[in-house]
Short mmCIF file of C-alpha atoms in Angstrom, two decimals:
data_model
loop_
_atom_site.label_atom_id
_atom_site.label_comp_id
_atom_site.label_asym_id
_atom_site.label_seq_id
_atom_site.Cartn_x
_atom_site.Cartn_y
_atom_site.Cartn_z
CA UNK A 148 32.02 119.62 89.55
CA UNK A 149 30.87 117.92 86.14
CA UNK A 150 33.83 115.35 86.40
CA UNK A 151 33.12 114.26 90.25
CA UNK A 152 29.12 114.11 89.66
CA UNK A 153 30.04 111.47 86.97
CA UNK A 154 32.54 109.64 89.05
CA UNK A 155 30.50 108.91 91.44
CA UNK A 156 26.99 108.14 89.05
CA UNK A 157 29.29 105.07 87.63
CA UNK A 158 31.35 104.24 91.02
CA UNK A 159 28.41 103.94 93.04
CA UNK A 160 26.59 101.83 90.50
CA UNK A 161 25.32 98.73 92.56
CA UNK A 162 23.69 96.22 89.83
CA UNK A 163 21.20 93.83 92.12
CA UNK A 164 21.87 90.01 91.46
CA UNK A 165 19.34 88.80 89.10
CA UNK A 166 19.77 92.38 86.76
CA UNK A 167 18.66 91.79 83.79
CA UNK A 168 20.39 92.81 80.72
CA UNK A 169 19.68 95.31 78.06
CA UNK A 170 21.15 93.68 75.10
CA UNK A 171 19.06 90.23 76.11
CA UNK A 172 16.37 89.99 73.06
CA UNK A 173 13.25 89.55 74.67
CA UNK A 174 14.08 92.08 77.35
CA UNK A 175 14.52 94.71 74.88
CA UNK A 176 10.40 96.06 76.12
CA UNK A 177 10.48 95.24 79.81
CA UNK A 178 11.30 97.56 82.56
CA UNK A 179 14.45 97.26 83.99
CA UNK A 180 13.88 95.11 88.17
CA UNK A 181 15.27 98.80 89.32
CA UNK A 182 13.63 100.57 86.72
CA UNK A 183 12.70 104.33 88.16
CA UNK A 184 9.88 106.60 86.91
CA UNK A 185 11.23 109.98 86.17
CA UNK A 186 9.66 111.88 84.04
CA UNK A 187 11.55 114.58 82.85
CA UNK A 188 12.93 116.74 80.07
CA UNK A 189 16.68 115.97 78.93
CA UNK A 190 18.24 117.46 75.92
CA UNK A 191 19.43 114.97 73.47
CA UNK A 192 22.25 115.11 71.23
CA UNK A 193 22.68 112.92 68.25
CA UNK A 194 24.67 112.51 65.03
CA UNK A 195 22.91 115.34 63.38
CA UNK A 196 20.40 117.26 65.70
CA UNK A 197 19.85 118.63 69.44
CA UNK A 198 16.37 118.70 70.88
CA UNK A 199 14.74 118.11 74.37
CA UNK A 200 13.17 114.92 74.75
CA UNK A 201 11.04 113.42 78.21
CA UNK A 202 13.12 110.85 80.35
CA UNK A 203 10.18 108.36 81.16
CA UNK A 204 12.29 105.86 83.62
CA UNK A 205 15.26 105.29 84.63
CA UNK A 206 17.50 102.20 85.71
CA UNK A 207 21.18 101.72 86.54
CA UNK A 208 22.18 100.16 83.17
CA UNK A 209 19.58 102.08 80.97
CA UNK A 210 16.79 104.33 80.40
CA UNK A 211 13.53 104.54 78.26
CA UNK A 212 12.84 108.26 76.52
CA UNK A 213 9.78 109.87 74.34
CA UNK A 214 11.83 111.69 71.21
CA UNK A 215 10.35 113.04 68.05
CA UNK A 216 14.00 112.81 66.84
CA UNK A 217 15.01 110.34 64.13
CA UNK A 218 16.86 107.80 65.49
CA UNK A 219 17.07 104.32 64.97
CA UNK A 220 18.41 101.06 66.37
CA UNK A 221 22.29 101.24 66.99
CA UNK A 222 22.33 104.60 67.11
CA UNK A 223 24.73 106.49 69.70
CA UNK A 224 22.97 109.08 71.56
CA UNK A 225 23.95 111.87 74.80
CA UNK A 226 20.96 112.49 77.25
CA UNK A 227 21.27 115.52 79.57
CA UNK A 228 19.29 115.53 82.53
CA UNK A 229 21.07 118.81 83.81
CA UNK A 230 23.82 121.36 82.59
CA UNK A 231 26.70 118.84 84.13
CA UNK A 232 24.77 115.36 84.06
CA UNK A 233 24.88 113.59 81.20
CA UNK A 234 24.59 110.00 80.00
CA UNK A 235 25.45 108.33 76.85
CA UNK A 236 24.29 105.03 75.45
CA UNK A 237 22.80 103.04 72.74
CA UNK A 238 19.33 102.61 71.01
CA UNK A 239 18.28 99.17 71.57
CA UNK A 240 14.68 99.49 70.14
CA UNK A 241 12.33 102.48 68.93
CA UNK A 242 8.47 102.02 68.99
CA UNK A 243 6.82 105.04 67.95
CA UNK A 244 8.14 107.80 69.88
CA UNK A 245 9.63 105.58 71.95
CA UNK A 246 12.75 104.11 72.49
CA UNK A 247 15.53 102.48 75.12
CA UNK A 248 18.96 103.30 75.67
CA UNK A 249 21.75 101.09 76.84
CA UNK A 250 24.46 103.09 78.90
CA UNK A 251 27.92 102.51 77.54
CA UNK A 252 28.82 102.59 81.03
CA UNK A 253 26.33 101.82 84.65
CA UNK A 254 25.60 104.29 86.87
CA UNK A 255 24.10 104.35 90.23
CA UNK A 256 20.28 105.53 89.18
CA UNK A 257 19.58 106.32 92.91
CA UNK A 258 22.39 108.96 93.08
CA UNK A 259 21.49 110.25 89.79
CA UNK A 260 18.14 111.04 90.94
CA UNK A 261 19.23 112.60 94.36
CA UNK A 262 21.54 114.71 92.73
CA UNK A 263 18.95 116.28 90.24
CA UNK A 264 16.71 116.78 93.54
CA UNK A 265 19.43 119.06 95.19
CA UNK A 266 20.62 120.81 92.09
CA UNK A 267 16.57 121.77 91.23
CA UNK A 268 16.51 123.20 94.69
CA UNK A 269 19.34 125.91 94.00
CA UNK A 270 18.69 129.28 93.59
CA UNK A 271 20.23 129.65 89.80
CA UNK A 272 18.66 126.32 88.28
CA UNK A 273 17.19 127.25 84.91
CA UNK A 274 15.44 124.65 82.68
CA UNK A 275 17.93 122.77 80.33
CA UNK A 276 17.98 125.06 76.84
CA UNK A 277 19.02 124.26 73.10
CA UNK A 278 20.39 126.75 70.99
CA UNK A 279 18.23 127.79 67.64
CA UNK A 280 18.24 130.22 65.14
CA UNK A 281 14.74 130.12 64.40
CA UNK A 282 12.75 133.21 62.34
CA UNK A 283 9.61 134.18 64.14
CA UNK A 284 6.95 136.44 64.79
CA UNK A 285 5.91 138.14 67.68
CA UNK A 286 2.88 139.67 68.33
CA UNK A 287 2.31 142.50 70.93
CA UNK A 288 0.00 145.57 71.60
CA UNK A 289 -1.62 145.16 68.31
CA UNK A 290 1.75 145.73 66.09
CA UNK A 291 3.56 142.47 64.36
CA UNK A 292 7.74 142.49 64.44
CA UNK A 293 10.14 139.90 63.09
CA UNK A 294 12.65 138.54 65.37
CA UNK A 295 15.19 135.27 65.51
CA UNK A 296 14.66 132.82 68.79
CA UNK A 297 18.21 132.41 69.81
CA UNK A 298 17.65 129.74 72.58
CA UNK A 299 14.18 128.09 73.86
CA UNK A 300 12.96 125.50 76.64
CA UNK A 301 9.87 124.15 77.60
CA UNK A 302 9.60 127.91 79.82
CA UNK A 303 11.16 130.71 78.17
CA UNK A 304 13.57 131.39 75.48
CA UNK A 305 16.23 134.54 74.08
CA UNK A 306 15.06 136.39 71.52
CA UNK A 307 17.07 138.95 69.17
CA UNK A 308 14.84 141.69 67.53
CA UNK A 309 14.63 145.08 66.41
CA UNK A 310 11.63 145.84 67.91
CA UNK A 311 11.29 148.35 71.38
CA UNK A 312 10.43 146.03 74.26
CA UNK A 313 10.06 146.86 77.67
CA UNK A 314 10.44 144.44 80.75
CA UNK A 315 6.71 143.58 82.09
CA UNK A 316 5.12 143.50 78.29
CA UNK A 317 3.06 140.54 77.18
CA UNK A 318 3.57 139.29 74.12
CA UNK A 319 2.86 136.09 71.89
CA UNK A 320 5.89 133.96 69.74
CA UNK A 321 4.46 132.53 66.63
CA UNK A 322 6.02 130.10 64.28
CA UNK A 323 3.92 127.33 61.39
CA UNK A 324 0.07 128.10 62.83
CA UNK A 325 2.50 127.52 67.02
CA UNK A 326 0.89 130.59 69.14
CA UNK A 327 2.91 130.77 72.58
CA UNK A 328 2.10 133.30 74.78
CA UNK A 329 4.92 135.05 77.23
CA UNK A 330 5.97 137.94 78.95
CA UNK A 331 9.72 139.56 79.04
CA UNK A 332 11.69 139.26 81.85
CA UNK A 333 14.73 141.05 80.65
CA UNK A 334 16.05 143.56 77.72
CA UNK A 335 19.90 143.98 76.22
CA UNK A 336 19.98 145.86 73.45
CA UNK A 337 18.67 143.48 70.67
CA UNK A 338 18.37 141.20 72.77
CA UNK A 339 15.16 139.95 74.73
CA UNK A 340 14.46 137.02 77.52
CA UNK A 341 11.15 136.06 77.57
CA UNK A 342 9.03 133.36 80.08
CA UNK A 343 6.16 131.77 78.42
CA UNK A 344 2.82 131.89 80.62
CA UNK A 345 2.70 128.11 80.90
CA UNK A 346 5.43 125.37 79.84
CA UNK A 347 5.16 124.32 76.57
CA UNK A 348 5.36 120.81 74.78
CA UNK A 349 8.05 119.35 73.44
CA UNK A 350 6.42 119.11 69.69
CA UNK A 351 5.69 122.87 70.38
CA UNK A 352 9.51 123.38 71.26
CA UNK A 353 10.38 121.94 68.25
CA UNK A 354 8.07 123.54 66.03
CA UNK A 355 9.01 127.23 66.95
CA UNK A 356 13.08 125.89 66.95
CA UNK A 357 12.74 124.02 63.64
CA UNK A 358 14.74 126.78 61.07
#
C-alpha cells in the first residue's frame, strides 16, 4: 500500500506553468502559486533525532514546517504525514522555528491531501507516534510511581511501570516542571496505554520525550 500511495503522489504531480522554483533566491520566503494550508503534525526524521513537528502548507514541489529541531540550511530531512506517507527533501531556509523544504522529488499536493482525508476517516487511524525512553513520574490517587514513556503523541502515549493500574484511572505524567493529565485506556502487564485529556503541544511532547 506504502509503495502505490507514493507512486501515484509523484506520478500525478501536475506543476502549473508559471511554478515557481524553490531553489530561486528570492523565492526562498514566498508561498508556493499552489501553496496549500495544512496544518498538521508530521514526524520528522533527521541525521540525529525524531520528533513531531506541524506541517503549515503544502505545495507540489515543497512544504513549509514549525520544528524545534536543529536543523539548518542543506540539511536532508523525512516528513511523515501518516504511517505510509512520507516525503523527503531539503532545507532551503530556517527562520526561527521555521523553515522550507524542497522535495527531492514533486508530488501531486492535491492527492496527498485527499489521501490523508480518507485514511483519517478509518476506523484504526491513530495519531502518528515517536518512540522514547523517557523517565517520568506519574501521579495518581495521591501516591507518586516511577515509570519509562515508551512511545508518546500529541494524544496519548505507552507507558512501562511497576505500579498497579487499572483501566478507567486518572492519572497525571510529569517530566522538568511538564504536568499532563490522562486517563488509561489499556493494561499489559508492565505495560500501560494512556490518552491525555486534551492534545498536547509539540514543545510539551518534547519535553516529557527528551531522555
Amino acid at each position: 500500500m506504502e509503495g502505490k500511495i507514493d507512486r501515484m503522489l509523484k506520478s500525478n504531480a501536475q506543476i502549473a506553468p508559471g511554478h515557481r522554483n524553490f531553489s530561486e533566491p528570492n523565492e526562498h520566503r514566498r508561498a508556493d502559486p499552489r501553496s496549500r494550508l495544512v496544518l498538521r503534525t508530521g514526524r520528522i526524521t533527521t541525521a540525529n533525532e525524531i520528533s513531531l513537528c506541524l506541517v503549515v502548507n503544502i505545495s507540489n514541489s515543497g512544504a513549509m514546517i514549525r520544528t524545534y529541531l536543529p536543523i539548518d540550511v542543506g540539511d536532508e530531512v523525512k516528513v511523515e504525514l501518516a504511517d505510509h506517507i512520507s516525503l523527503s527533501g531539503e532545507v532551503i531556509w530556517r527562520d526561527g522555528d521555521k523553515a522550507g523544504l524542497r522535495f527531492f522529488e514533486k508530488v501531486d499536493c492535491m492527492f496527498l491531501l485527499f489521501e490523508l482525508s480518507r485514511q483519517s476517516k478509518l476506523p484504526n487511524n491513530r495519531s502518528l507516534r515517536i518512540e522514547c525512553d523517557s523517565r517520568v513520574l506519574i501521579s495518581s490517587e495521591g501516591s507518586m510511581a516511577s515509570a519509562h514513556l515508551r512511545n508518546v503523541s500529541l494524544r496519548g502515549g505507552r507507558i512501562e511501570t511497576a505500579k498497579v493500574l487499572r483501566v478507567g484511572q486518572l492519572l497525571e505524567i510529569c517530566k522538568g516542571g511538564v504536568s499532563i493529565p490522562a486517563a488509561v485506556r489499556w493494561v499489559r502487564d508492565s505495560l500501560v496505554g494512556i490518552q491525555f485529556l486534551h492534545a498536547i503541544t509539540v514543545e510539551k511532547l518534547r519535553a516529557l520525550s527528551a531522555r
